[in-house]
Amino acid sequence: MSEAIGTIFGFLGGTIVSCETGYRVLQHPNPHKTYSRLSEAKWFLALRWCEQFHYPAGILNYEGQLAFYNEASWKMGEENFLPRQYRPAIFKHCCALGLGESTTFSIPTRDGFSWSQVEIIAIETDPRYGRVALIRLL
């Protein structure tokens, strides 16, 4: 069976290829994995982006929830990584960015004397749900 290639593009350091049966991510561990929706392929790459770091990283949605976070975030604790009271402000910063743009945000630490910095990257994996914020501790 021939797999005609339609479009090839990059997303978060990965490559998505459209074919007759859907979308393939070249970096997927299963080279035959095909996603039926482009948003599923983008979501896979967003998860992969978070998992590549040995320090806390995650995906913040418009509801202020971490839709995904990596192992380092889990070990640190979701609340220590991204305290709930700062999530609306972080997402507001995300909404002010263009897609693919990034900025930093300072969060006071529990001791109140120091700050931690997070990087915010605005992306959209599925237009039905709008943008999400990729967050990583700097």
Short mmCIF file of the N, C-alpha and C atoms (twelve columns), coordinates in Angstrom:
data_MODEL
# 
_entry.id   MODEL 
# 
loop_
_atom_site.group_PDB 
_atom_site.id 
_atom_site.type_symbol 
_atom_site.label_atom_id 
_atom_site.label_alt_id 
_atom_site.label_comp_id 
_atom_site.label_asym_id 
_atom_site.label_seq_id 
_atom_site.Cartn_x 
_atom_site.Cartn_y 
_atom_site.Cartn_z 
_atom_site.pdbx_PDB_model_num 
ATOM 1   N N  . MET A 1   0.841   -1.178 0.000  1 
ATOM 2   C CA . MET A 1   0.000   0.000  0.000  1 
ATOM 3   C C  . MET A 1   0.885   1.239  0.000  1 
ATOM 4   N N  . SER A 2   0.575   2.151  -0.834 1 
ATOM 5   C CA . SER A 2   1.353   3.382  -0.915 1 
ATOM 6   C C  . SER A 2   0.800   4.400  0.081  1 
ATOM 7   N N  . GLU A 3   1.690   5.134  0.711  1 
ATOM 8   C CA . GLU A 3   1.320   6.185  1.656  1 
ATOM 9   C C  . GLU A 3   1.734   7.526  1.048  1 
ATOM 10  N N  . ALA A 4   0.829   8.171  0.335  1 
ATOM 11  C CA . ALA A 4   1.141   9.464  -0.258 1 
ATOM 12  C C  . ALA A 4   1.301   10.510 0.842  1 
ATOM 13  N N  . ILE A 5   2.319   11.322 0.713  1 
ATOM 14  C CA . ILE A 5   2.587   12.375 1.689  1 
ATOM 15  C C  . ILE A 5   1.970   13.664 1.185  1 
ATOM 16  N N  . GLY A 6   1.199   14.321 2.068  1 
ATOM 17  C CA . GLY A 6   0.584   15.582 1.690  1 
ATOM 18  C C  . GLY A 6   1.357   16.773 2.213  1 
ATOM 19  N N  . THR A 7   1.479   16.877 3.507  1 
ATOM 20  C CA . THR A 7   2.107   18.028 4.141  1 
ATOM 21  C C  . THR A 7   3.087   17.557 5.203  1 
ATOM 22  N N  . ILE A 8   4.191   18.265 5.319  1 
ATOM 23  C CA . ILE A 8   5.171   17.999 6.369  1 
ATOM 24  C C  . ILE A 8   5.412   19.322 7.090  1 
ATOM 25  N N  . PHE A 9   5.329   19.298 8.423  1 
ATOM 26  C CA . PHE A 9   5.630   20.519 9.166  1 
ATOM 27  C C  . PHE A 9   6.162   20.180 10.545 1 
ATOM 28  N N  . GLY A 10  6.846   21.158 11.127 1 
ATOM 29  C CA . GLY A 10  7.425   20.994 12.450 1 
ATOM 30  C C  . GLY A 10  6.511   21.558 13.522 1 
ATOM 31  N N  . PHE A 11  6.581   20.928 14.697 1 
ATOM 32  C CA . PHE A 11  5.808   21.392 15.844 1 
ATOM 33  C C  . PHE A 11  6.557   20.967 17.101 1 
ATOM 34  N N  . LEU A 12  6.981   21.926 17.918 1 
ATOM 35  C CA . LEU A 12  7.669   21.669 19.182 1 
ATOM 36  C C  . LEU A 12  8.861   20.728 19.039 1 
ATOM 37  N N  . GLY A 13  9.636   20.938 18.014 1 
ATOM 38  C CA . GLY A 13  10.837  20.132 17.821 1 
ATOM 39  C C  . GLY A 13  10.586  18.790 17.178 1 
ATOM 40  N N  . GLY A 14  9.360   18.513 16.789 1 
ATOM 41  C CA . GLY A 14  9.024   17.256 16.123 1 
ATOM 42  C C  . GLY A 14  8.547   17.524 14.710 1 
ATOM 43  N N  . THR A 15  8.299   16.457 13.986 1 
ATOM 44  C CA . THR A 15  7.841   16.569 12.606 1 
ATOM 45  C C  . THR A 15  6.567   15.761 12.426 1 
ATOM 46  N N  . ILE A 16  5.540   16.416 11.890 1 
ATOM 47  C CA . ILE A 16  4.266   15.766 11.599 1 
ATOM 48  C C  . ILE A 16  4.132   15.666 10.088 1 
ATOM 49  N N  . VAL A 17  3.748   14.479 9.628  1 
ATOM 50  C CA . VAL A 17  3.583   14.216 8.207  1 
ATOM 51  C C  . VAL A 17  2.146   13.768 7.976  1 
ATOM 52  N N  . SER A 18  1.455   14.425 7.044  1 
ATOM 53  C CA . SER A 18  0.115   13.952 6.706  1 
ATOM 54  C C  . SER A 18  0.247   12.876 5.637  1 
ATOM 55  N N  . CYS A 19  -0.604  11.865 5.748  1 
ATOM 56  C CA . CYS A 19  -0.599  10.771 4.779  1 
ATOM 57  C C  . CYS A 19  -2.049  10.373 4.505  1 
ATOM 58  N N  . GLU A 20  -2.249  9.381  3.679  1 
ATOM 59  C CA . GLU A 20  -3.603  8.975  3.302  1 
ATOM 60  C C  . GLU A 20  -4.453  8.545  4.493  1 
ATOM 61  N N  . THR A 21  -3.832  7.973  5.498  1 
ATOM 62  C CA . THR A 21  -4.575  7.430  6.632  1 
ATOM 63  C C  . THR A 21  -4.632  8.355  7.839  1 
ATOM 64  N N  . GLY A 22  -4.007  9.525  7.773  1 
ATOM 65  C CA . GLY A 22  -4.038  10.458 8.893  1 
ATOM 66  C C  . GLY A 22  -2.748  11.235 9.033  1 
ATOM 67  N N  . TYR A 23  -2.196  11.224 10.245 1 
ATOM 68  C CA . TYR A 23  -0.987  11.994 10.550 1 
ATOM 69  C C  . TYR A 23  0.003   11.112 11.304 1 
ATOM 70  N N  . ARG A 24  1.238   11.211 10.921 1 
ATOM 71  C CA . ARG A 24  2.307   10.483 11.597 1 
ATOM 72  C C  . ARG A 24  3.278   11.476 12.210 1 
ATOM 73  N N  . VAL A 25  3.819   11.098 13.360 1 
ATOM 74  C CA . VAL A 25  4.854   11.875 14.028 1 
ATOM 75  C C  . VAL A 25  6.150   11.093 13.852 1 
ATOM 76  N N  . LEU A 26  7.129   11.694 13.176 1 
ATOM 77  C CA . LEU A 26  8.359   10.977 12.875 1 
ATOM 78  C C  . LEU A 26  9.106   10.562 14.133 1 
ATOM 79  N N  . GLN A 27  8.941   11.284 15.233 1 
ATOM 80  C CA . GLN A 27  9.650   10.975 16.463 1 
ATOM 81  C C  . GLN A 27  8.936   9.934  17.324 1 
ATOM 82  N N  . HIS A 28  7.809   9.435  16.883 1 
ATOM 83  C CA . HIS A 28  7.060   8.450  17.672 1 
ATOM 84  C C  . HIS A 28  7.841   7.140  17.728 1 
ATOM 85  N N  . PRO A 29  7.880   6.486  18.896 1 
ATOM 86  C CA . PRO A 29  8.627   5.231  19.004 1 
ATOM 87  C C  . PRO A 29  8.084   4.119  18.105 1 
ATOM 88  N N  . ASN A 30  6.797   4.191  17.759 1 
ATOM 89  C CA . ASN A 30  6.213   3.231  16.822 1 
ATOM 90  C C  . ASN A 30  6.116   3.917  15.458 1 
ATOM 91  N N  . PRO A 31  6.985   3.570  14.509 1 
ATOM 92  C CA . PRO A 31  7.003   4.274  13.220 1 
ATOM 93  C C  . PRO A 31  5.725   4.097  12.398 1 
ATOM 94  N N  . HIS A 32  4.876   3.147  12.766 1 
ATOM 95  C CA . HIS A 32  3.638   2.908  12.018 1 
ATOM 96  C C  . HIS A 32  2.410   3.539  12.672 1 
ATOM 97  N N  . LYS A 33  2.607   4.218  13.814 1 
ATOM 98  C CA . LYS A 33  1.496   4.860  14.517 1 
ATOM 99  C C  . LYS A 33  0.946   6.000  13.678 1 
ATOM 100 N N  . THR A 34  -0.350  5.971  13.438 1 
ATOM 101 C CA . THR A 34  -1.030  7.011  12.685 1 
ATOM 102 C C  . THR A 34  -2.144  7.593  13.541 1 
ATOM 103 N N  . TYR A 35  -2.191  8.907  13.620 1 
ATOM 104 C CA . TYR A 35  -3.257  9.601  14.346 1 
ATOM 105 C C  . TYR A 35  -4.316  10.027 13.348 1 
ATOM 106 N N  . SER A 36  -5.575  9.870  13.708 1 
ATOM 107 C CA . SER A 36  -6.649  10.258 12.788 1 
ATOM 108 C C  . SER A 36  -6.863  11.764 12.750 1 
ATOM 109 N N  . ARG A 37  -6.478  12.458 13.824 1 
ATOM 110 C CA . ARG A 37  -6.642  13.915 13.896 1 
ATOM 111 C C  . ARG A 37  -5.283  14.589 14.074 1 
ATOM 112 N N  . LEU A 38  -5.125  15.727 13.459 1 
ATOM 113 C CA . LEU A 38  -3.900  16.506 13.610 1 
ATOM 114 C C  . LEU A 38  -3.689  16.904 15.065 1 
ATOM 115 N N  . SER A 39  -4.764  17.218 15.769 1 
ATOM 116 C CA . SER A 39  -4.660  17.632 17.167 1 
ATOM 117 C C  . SER A 39  -4.052  16.524 18.034 1 
ATOM 118 N N  . GLU A 40  -4.318  15.272 17.723 1 
ATOM 119 C CA . GLU A 40  -3.739  14.159 18.488 1 
ATOM 120 C C  . GLU A 40  -2.230  14.080 18.278 1 
ATOM 121 N N  . ALA A 41  -1.784  14.311 17.072 1 
ATOM 122 C CA . ALA A 41  -0.344  14.311 16.784 1 
ATOM 123 C C  . ALA A 41  0.336   15.477 17.502 1 
ATOM 124 N N  . LYS A 42  -0.295  16.639 17.501 1 
ATOM 125 C CA . LYS A 42  0.257   17.802 18.201 1 
ATOM 126 C C  . LYS A 42  0.303   17.552 19.705 1 
ATOM 127 N N  . TRP A 43  -0.746  16.930 20.249 1 
ATOM 128 C CA . TRP A 43  -0.781  16.636 21.683 1 
ATOM 129 C C  . TRP A 43  0.354   15.675 22.056 1 
ATOM 130 N N  . PHE A 44  0.607   14.670 21.222 1 
ATOM 131 C CA . PHE A 44  1.724   13.758 21.473 1 
ATOM 132 C C  . PHE A 44  3.032   14.544 21.567 1 
ATOM 133 N N  . LEU A 45  3.250   15.478 20.654 1 
ATOM 134 C CA . LEU A 45  4.490   16.260 20.676 1 
ATOM 135 C C  . LEU A 45  4.545   17.208 21.879 1 
ATOM 136 N N  . ALA A 46  3.408   17.718 22.331 1 
ATOM 137 C CA . ALA A 46  3.395   18.557 23.530 1 
ATOM 138 C C  . ALA A 46  3.787   17.730 24.762 1 
ATOM 139 N N  . LEU A 47  3.275   16.512 24.859 1 
ATOM 140 C CA . LEU A 47  3.651   15.626 25.965 1 
ATOM 141 C C  . LEU A 47  5.132   15.288 25.893 1 
ATOM 142 N N  . ARG A 48  5.599   15.013 24.700 1 
ATOM 143 C CA . ARG A 48  7.020   14.690 24.490 1 
ATOM 144 C C  . ARG A 48  7.901   15.874 24.884 1 
ATOM 145 N N  . TRP A 49  7.444   17.093 24.582 1 
ATOM 146 C CA . TRP A 49  8.190   18.296 24.960 1 
ATOM 147 C C  . TRP A 49  8.374   18.344 26.478 1 
ATOM 148 N N  . CYS A 50  7.306   18.085 27.225 1 
ATOM 149 C CA . CYS A 50  7.379   18.103 28.689 1 
ATOM 150 C C  . CYS A 50  8.291   17.000 29.219 1 
ATOM 151 N N  . GLU A 51  8.189   15.830 28.645 1 
ATOM 152 C CA . GLU A 51  8.942   14.682 29.143 1 
ATOM 153 C C  . GLU A 51  10.434  14.755 28.855 1 
ATOM 154 N N  . GLN A 52  10.852  15.608 27.951 1 
ATOM 155 C CA . GLN A 52  12.274  15.683 27.611 1 
ATOM 156 C C  . GLN A 52  13.121  16.309 28.713 1 
ATOM 157 N N  . PHE A 53  12.490  17.035 29.639 1 
ATOM 158 C CA . PHE A 53  13.221  17.762 30.667 1 
ATOM 159 C C  . PHE A 53  13.379  16.932 31.938 1 
ATOM 160 N N  . HIS A 54  14.512  17.133 32.606 1 
ATOM 161 C CA . HIS A 54  14.759  16.493 33.894 1 
ATOM 162 C C  . HIS A 54  14.314  17.395 35.033 1 
ATOM 163 N N  . TYR A 55  13.785  18.561 34.703 1 
ATOM 164 C CA . TYR A 55  13.257  19.491 35.689 1 
ATOM 165 C C  . TYR A 55  11.776  19.697 35.388 1 
ATOM 166 N N  . PRO A 56  11.019  20.246 36.316 1 
ATOM 167 C CA . PRO A 56  9.564   20.328 36.168 1 
ATOM 168 C C  . PRO A 56  9.089   21.056 34.908 1 
ATOM 169 N N  . ALA A 57  8.113   20.437 34.258 1 
ATOM 170 C CA . ALA A 57  7.463   21.006 33.076 1 
ATOM 171 C C  . ALA A 57  6.052   20.424 32.990 1 
ATOM 172 N N  . GLY A 58  5.144   21.190 32.400 1 
ATOM 173 C CA . GLY A 58  3.777   20.710 32.264 1 
ATOM 174 C C  . GLY A 58  2.972   21.537 31.288 1 
ATOM 175 N N  . ILE A 59  1.698   21.171 31.175 1 
ATOM 176 C CA . ILE A 59  0.767   21.839 30.269 1 
ATOM 177 C C  . ILE A 59  -0.380  22.396 31.103 1 
ATOM 178 N N  . LEU A 60  -0.547  23.714 31.060 1 
ATOM 179 C CA . LEU A 60  -1.599  24.404 31.811 1 
ATOM 180 C C  . LEU A 60  -2.740  24.740 30.858 1 
ATOM 181 N N  . ASN A 61  -3.972  24.369 31.235 1 
ATOM 182 C CA . ASN A 61  -5.113  24.677 30.371 1 
ATOM 183 C C  . ASN A 61  -5.870  25.908 30.881 1 
ATOM 184 N N  . TYR A 62  -6.888  26.318 30.151 1 
ATOM 185 C CA . TYR A 62  -7.627  27.546 30.457 1 
ATOM 186 C C  . TYR A 62  -8.387  27.463 31.778 1 
ATOM 187 N N  . GLU A 63  -8.611  26.251 32.292 1 
ATOM 188 C CA . GLU A 63  -9.301  26.073 33.573 1 
ATOM 189 C C  . GLU A 63  -8.350  26.180 34.761 1 
ATOM 190 N N  . GLY A 64  -7.069  26.418 34.484 1 
ATOM 191 C CA . GLY A 64  -6.090  26.510 35.554 1 
ATOM 192 C C  . GLY A 64  -5.609  25.165 36.058 1 
ATOM 193 N N  . GLN A 65  -5.849  24.129 35.282 1 
ATOM 194 C CA . GLN A 65  -5.417  22.780 35.659 1 
ATOM 195 C C  . GLN A 65  -4.182  22.394 34.881 1 
ATOM 196 N N  . LEU A 66  -3.331  21.621 35.514 1 
ATOM 197 C CA . LEU A 66  -2.208  21.036 34.786 1 
ATOM 198 C C  . LEU A 66  -2.747  19.797 34.083 1 
ATOM 199 N N  . ALA A 67  -2.952  19.906 32.783 1 
ATOM 200 C CA . ALA A 67  -3.483  18.800 31.999 1 
ATOM 201 C C  . ALA A 67  -2.474  17.667 31.894 1 
ATOM 202 N N  . PHE A 68  -1.195  18.010 32.049 1 
ATOM 203 C CA . PHE A 68  -0.121  17.020 32.031 1 
ATOM 204 C C  . PHE A 68  1.072   17.638 32.735 1 
ATOM 205 N N  . TYR A 69  1.835   16.818 33.436 1 
ATOM 206 C CA . TYR A 69  3.105   17.265 33.991 1 
ATOM 207 C C  . TYR A 69  4.059   16.087 34.033 1 
ATOM 208 N N  . ASN A 70  5.340   16.403 33.917 1 
ATOM 209 C CA . ASN A 70  6.351   15.357 33.812 1 
ATOM 210 C C  . ASN A 70  6.716   14.781 35.178 1 
ATOM 211 N N  . GLU A 71  7.611   13.809 35.170 1 
ATOM 212 C CA . GLU A 71  7.993   13.114 36.395 1 
ATOM 213 C C  . GLU A 71  8.625   14.054 37.423 1 
ATOM 214 N N  . ALA A 72  9.455   14.983 36.962 1 
ATOM 215 C CA . ALA A 72  10.091  15.928 37.890 1 
ATOM 216 C C  . ALA A 72  9.039   16.784 38.597 1 
ATOM 217 N N  . SER A 73  7.988   17.176 37.899 1 
ATOM 218 C CA . SER A 73  6.893   17.945 38.511 1 
ATOM 219 C C  . SER A 73  6.145   17.092 39.522 1 
ATOM 220 N N  . TRP A 74  5.949   15.843 39.178 1 
ATOM 221 C CA . TRP A 74  5.255   14.922 40.070 1 
ATOM 222 C C  . TRP A 74  6.042   14.753 41.366 1 
ATOM 223 N N  . LYS A 75  7.362   14.586 41.244 1 
ATOM 224 C CA . LYS A 75  8.213   14.429 42.428 1 
ATOM 225 C C  . LYS A 75  8.237   15.698 43.274 1 
ATOM 226 N N  . MET A 76  8.247   16.837 42.623 1 
ATOM 227 C CA . MET A 76  8.260   18.124 43.331 1 
ATOM 228 C C  . MET A 76  6.912   18.409 43.984 1 
ATOM 229 N N  . GLY A 77  5.870   17.921 43.352 1 
ATOM 230 C CA . GLY A 77  4.505   18.200 43.796 1 
ATOM 231 C C  . GLY A 77  3.900   19.269 42.913 1 
ATOM 232 N N  . GLU A 78  2.720   18.981 42.404 1 
ATOM 233 C CA . GLU A 78  2.035   19.891 41.481 1 
ATOM 234 C C  . GLU A 78  1.897   21.297 42.068 1 
ATOM 235 N N  . GLU A 79  1.555   21.365 43.343 1 
ATOM 236 C CA . GLU A 79  1.350   22.663 43.994 1 
ATOM 237 C C  . GLU A 79  2.666   23.421 44.198 1 
ATOM 238 N N  . ASN A 80  3.749   22.718 44.449 1 
ATOM 239 C CA . ASN A 80  5.060   23.366 44.587 1 
ATOM 240 C C  . ASN A 80  5.580   23.842 43.237 1 
ATOM 241 N N  . PHE A 81  5.318   23.062 42.200 1 
ATOM 242 C CA . PHE A 81  5.744   23.434 40.851 1 
ATOM 243 C C  . PHE A 81  4.993   24.671 40.366 1 
ATOM 244 N N  . LEU A 82  3.677   24.646 40.457 1 
ATOM 245 C CA . LEU A 82  2.845   25.729 39.946 1 
ATOM 246 C C  . LEU A 82  1.676   25.973 40.907 1 
ATOM 247 N N  . PRO A 83  1.886   26.814 41.934 1 
ATOM 248 C CA . PRO A 83  0.830   27.059 42.919 1 
ATOM 249 C C  . PRO A 83  -0.461  27.541 42.257 1 
ATOM 250 N N  . ARG A 84  -1.576  27.017 42.733 1 
ATOM 251 C CA . ARG A 84  -2.885  27.307 42.124 1 
ATOM 252 C C  . ARG A 84  -3.197  28.799 42.044 1 
ATOM 253 N N  . GLN A 85  -2.804  29.567 43.038 1 
ATOM 254 C CA . GLN A 85  -3.173  30.990 43.050 1 
ATOM 255 C C  . GLN A 85  -2.497  31.779 41.930 1 
ATOM 256 N N  . TYR A 86  -1.414  31.245 41.336 1 
ATOM 257 C CA . TYR A 86  -0.718  31.953 40.255 1 
ATOM 258 C C  . TYR A 86  -1.118  31.466 38.863 1 
ATOM 259 N N  . ARG A 87  -1.851  30.392 38.801 1 
ATOM 260 C CA . ARG A 87  -2.207  29.824 37.498 1 
ATOM 261 C C  . ARG A 87  -3.055  30.746 36.635 1 
ATOM 262 N N  . PRO A 88  -4.073  31.438 37.161 1 
ATOM 263 C CA . PRO A 88  -4.837  32.362 36.301 1 
ATOM 264 C C  . PRO A 88  -3.957  33.464 35.701 1 
ATOM 265 N N  . ALA A 89  -3.050  34.015 36.487 1 
ATOM 266 C CA . ALA A 89  -2.161  35.076 35.979 1 
ATOM 267 C C  . ALA A 89  -1.212  34.516 34.926 1 
ATOM 268 N N  . ILE A 90  -0.733  33.315 35.135 1 
ATOM 269 C CA . ILE A 90  0.156   32.677 34.155 1 
ATOM 270 C C  . ILE A 90  -0.595  32.452 32.854 1 
ATOM 271 N N  . PHE A 91  -1.834  31.964 32.945 1 
ATOM 272 C CA . PHE A 91  -2.595  31.725 31.717 1 
ATOM 273 C C  . PHE A 91  -2.948  33.037 31.027 1 
ATOM 274 N N  . LYS A 92  -3.192  34.079 31.797 1 
ATOM 275 C CA . LYS A 92  -3.454  35.403 31.210 1 
ATOM 276 C C  . LYS A 92  -2.227  35.865 30.417 1 
ATOM 277 N N  . HIS A 93  -1.030  35.635 30.960 1 
ATOM 278 C CA . HIS A 93  0.197   35.948 30.223 1 
ATOM 279 C C  . HIS A 93  0.249   35.148 28.925 1 
ATOM 280 N N  . CYS A 94  -0.137  33.885 28.999 1 
ATOM 281 C CA . CYS A 94  -0.143  33.020 27.816 1 
ATOM 282 C C  . CYS A 94  -1.060  33.588 26.730 1 
ATOM 283 N N  . CYS A 95  -2.227  34.055 27.141 1 
ATOM 284 C CA . CYS A 95  -3.203  34.575 26.172 1 
ATOM 285 C C  . CYS A 95  -2.721  35.843 25.491 1 
ATOM 286 N N  . ALA A 96  -1.829  36.578 26.136 1 
ATOM 287 C CA . ALA A 96  -1.290  37.808 25.546 1 
ATOM 288 C C  . ALA A 96  -0.200  37.516 24.515 1 
ATOM 289 N N  . LEU A 97  0.285   36.283 24.475 1 
ATOM 290 C CA . LEU A 97  1.351   35.906 23.540 1 
ATOM 291 C C  . LEU A 97  0.775   35.445 22.212 1 
ATOM 292 N N  . GLY A 98  1.561   35.570 21.169 1 
ATOM 293 C CA . GLY A 98  1.217   34.943 19.906 1 
ATOM 294 C C  . GLY A 98  1.540   33.457 20.005 1 
ATOM 295 N N  . LEU A 99  0.903   32.644 19.190 1 
ATOM 296 C CA . LEU A 99  1.184   31.209 19.224 1 
ATOM 297 C C  . LEU A 99  2.653   30.953 18.936 1 
ATOM 298 N N  . GLY A 100 3.263   30.144 19.776 1 
ATOM 299 C CA . GLY A 100 4.684   29.823 19.633 1 
ATOM 300 C C  . GLY A 100 5.609   30.788 20.352 1 
ATOM 301 N N  . GLU A 101 5.094   31.921 20.813 1 
ATOM 302 C CA . GLU A 101 5.920   32.881 21.545 1 
ATOM 303 C C  . GLU A 101 6.075   32.441 22.993 1 
ATOM 304 N N  . SER A 102 7.125   32.959 23.625 1 
ATOM 305 C CA . SER A 102 7.360   32.602 25.019 1 
ATOM 306 C C  . SER A 102 7.695   33.840 25.842 1 
ATOM 307 N N  . THR A 103 7.526   33.705 27.147 1 
ATOM 308 C CA . THR A 103 7.873   34.743 28.107 1 
ATOM 309 C C  . THR A 103 8.198   34.057 29.424 1 
ATOM 310 N N  . THR A 104 8.644   34.822 30.391 1 
ATOM 311 C CA . THR A 104 8.896   34.256 31.715 1 
ATOM 312 C C  . THR A 104 7.940   34.889 32.722 1 
ATOM 313 N N  . PHE A 105 7.755   34.202 33.824 1 
ATOM 314 C CA . PHE A 105 6.876   34.652 34.890 1 
ATOM 315 C C  . PHE A 105 7.548   34.303 36.212 1 
ATOM 316 N N  . SER A 106 7.537   35.232 37.163 1 
ATOM 317 C CA . SER A 106 8.151   35.001 38.473 1 
ATOM 318 C C  . SER A 106 7.094   34.600 39.495 1 
ATOM 319 N N  . ILE A 107 7.403   33.551 40.237 1 
ATOM 320 C CA . ILE A 107 6.509   33.050 41.283 1 
ATOM 321 C C  . ILE A 107 7.263   33.092 42.600 1 
ATOM 322 N N  . PRO A 108 6.691   33.733 43.641 1 
ATOM 323 C CA . PRO A 108 7.371   33.724 44.930 1 
ATOM 324 C C  . PRO A 108 7.427   32.303 45.500 1 
ATOM 325 N N  . THR A 109 8.532   31.955 46.100 1 
ATOM 326 C CA . THR A 109 8.659   30.642 46.726 1 
ATOM 327 C C  . THR A 109 7.976   30.666 48.087 1 
ATOM 328 N N  . ARG A 110 7.840   29.503 48.689 1 
ATOM 329 C CA . ARG A 110 7.138   29.386 49.976 1 
ATOM 330 C C  . ARG A 110 7.793   30.201 51.089 1 
ATOM 331 N N  . ASP A 111 9.125   30.372 51.014 1 
ATOM 332 C CA . ASP A 111 9.802   31.131 52.071 1 
ATOM 333 C C  . ASP A 111 9.522   32.634 51.966 1 
ATOM 334 N N  . GLY A 112 9.013   33.074 50.813 1 
ATOM 335 C CA . GLY A 112 8.664   34.476 50.620 1 
ATOM 336 C C  . GLY A 112 9.834   35.396 50.341 1 
ATOM 337 N N  . PHE A 113 11.050  34.847 50.334 1 
ATOM 338 C CA . PHE A 113 12.241  35.675 50.131 1 
ATOM 339 C C  . PHE A 113 12.880  35.482 48.764 1 
ATOM 340 N N  . SER A 114 12.437  34.493 48.041 1 
ATOM 341 C CA . SER A 114 13.034  34.243 46.729 1 
ATOM 342 C C  . SER A 114 11.928  33.991 45.708 1 
ATOM 343 N N  . TRP A 115 12.328  33.946 44.465 1 
ATOM 344 C CA . TRP A 115 11.389  33.768 43.365 1 
ATOM 345 C C  . TRP A 115 11.861  32.630 42.484 1 
ATOM 346 N N  . SER A 116 10.918  31.909 41.925 1 
ATOM 347 C CA . SER A 116 11.279  30.944 40.896 1 
ATOM 348 C C  . SER A 116 10.742  31.478 39.573 1 
ATOM 349 N N  . GLN A 117 11.430  31.163 38.530 1 
ATOM 350 C CA . GLN A 117 11.050  31.622 37.191 1 
ATOM 351 C C  . GLN A 117 10.505  30.439 36.393 1 
ATOM 352 N N  . VAL A 118 9.403   30.667 35.703 1 
ATOM 353 C CA . VAL A 118 8.890   29.672 34.768 1 
ATOM 354 C C  . VAL A 118 8.842   30.289 33.378 1 
ATOM 355 N N  . GLU A 119 9.072   29.467 32.394 1 
ATOM 356 C CA . GLU A 119 8.904   29.890 31.009 1 
ATOM 357 C C  . GLU A 119 7.510   29.472 30.572 1 
ATOM 358 N N  . ILE A 120 6.828   30.350 29.872 1 
ATOM 359 C CA . ILE A 120 5.490   30.100 29.345 1 
ATOM 360 C C  . ILE A 120 5.579   30.135 27.829 1 
ATOM 361 N N  . ILE A 121 5.083   29.099 27.174 1 
ATOM 362 C CA . ILE A 121 5.023   29.068 25.707 1 
ATOM 363 C C  . ILE A 121 3.571   28.840 25.311 1 
ATOM 364 N N  . ALA A 122 3.028   29.712 24.490 1 
ATOM 365 C CA . ALA A 122 1.640   29.605 24.043 1 
ATOM 366 C C  . ALA A 122 1.559   28.691 22.819 1 
ATOM 367 N N  . ILE A 123 0.722   27.660 22.915 1 
ATOM 368 C CA . ILE A 123 0.499   26.781 21.763 1 
ATOM 369 C C  . ILE A 123 -0.991  26.468 21.643 1 
ATOM 370 N N  . GLU A 124 -1.361  25.929 20.510 1 
ATOM 371 C CA . GLU A 124 -2.719  25.435 20.303 1 
ATOM 372 C C  . GLU A 124 -2.597  24.055 19.672 1 
ATOM 373 N N  . THR A 125 -3.092  23.050 20.379 1 
ATOM 374 C CA . THR A 125 -3.046  21.707 19.814 1 
ATOM 375 C C  . THR A 125 -4.359  21.367 19.115 1 
ATOM 376 N N  . ASP A 126 -5.452  21.955 19.601 1 
ATOM 377 C CA . ASP A 126 -6.770  21.665 19.033 1 
ATOM 378 C C  . ASP A 126 -7.605  22.946 19.060 1 
ATOM 379 N N  . PRO A 127 -8.014  23.452 17.908 1 
ATOM 380 C CA . PRO A 127 -8.775  24.705 17.872 1 
ATOM 381 C C  . PRO A 127 -10.123 24.619 18.605 1 
ATOM 382 N N  . ARG A 128 -10.641 23.411 18.824 1 
ATOM 383 C CA . ARG A 128 -11.904 23.269 19.562 1 
ATOM 384 C C  . ARG A 128 -11.757 23.691 21.015 1 
ATOM 385 N N  . TYR A 129 -10.530 23.568 21.561 1 
ATOM 386 C CA . TYR A 129 -10.311 23.862 22.976 1 
ATOM 387 C C  . TYR A 129 -9.458  25.104 23.214 1 
ATOM 388 N N  . GLY A 130 -8.931  25.688 22.166 1 
ATOM 389 C CA . GLY A 130 -8.135  26.898 22.317 1 
ATOM 390 C C  . GLY A 130 -6.714  26.605 22.763 1 
ATOM 391 N N  . ARG A 131 -6.064  27.642 23.177 1 
ATOM 392 C CA . ARG A 131 -4.647  27.519 23.505 1 
ATOM 393 C C  . ARG A 131 -4.427  26.886 24.860 1 
ATOM 394 N N  . VAL A 132 -3.222  26.386 25.016 1 
ATOM 395 C CA . VAL A 132 -2.710  25.901 26.294 1 
ATOM 396 C C  . VAL A 132 -1.336  26.525 26.492 1 
ATOM 397 N N  . ALA A 133 -0.868  26.472 27.730 1 
ATOM 398 C CA . ALA A 133 0.444   27.036 28.048 1 
ATOM 399 C C  . ALA A 133 1.394   25.907 28.402 1 
ATOM 400 N N  . LEU A 134 2.502   25.836 27.683 1 
ATOM 401 C CA . LEU A 134 3.580   24.945 28.085 1 
ATOM 402 C C  . LEU A 134 4.377   25.690 29.148 1 
ATOM 403 N N  . ILE A 135 4.612   25.050 30.268 1 
ATOM 404 C CA . ILE A 135 5.299   25.680 31.385 1 
ATOM 405 C C  . ILE A 135 6.505   24.837 31.770 1 
ATOM 406 N N  . ARG A 136 7.629   25.495 31.972 1 
ATOM 407 C CA . ARG A 136 8.782   24.770 32.505 1 
ATOM 408 C C  . ARG A 136 9.519   25.658 33.488 1 
ATOM 409 N N  . LEU A 137 10.011  25.022 34.534 1 
ATOM 410 C CA . LEU A 137 10.755  25.725 35.554 1 
ATOM 411 C C  . LEU A 137 12.128  26.043 35.019 1 
ATOM 412 N N  . LEU A 138 12.562  27.295 35.180 1 
ATOM 413 C CA . LEU A 138 13.890  27.702 34.713 1 
ATOM 414 C C  . LEU A 138 14.886  27.649 35.856 1 
# 
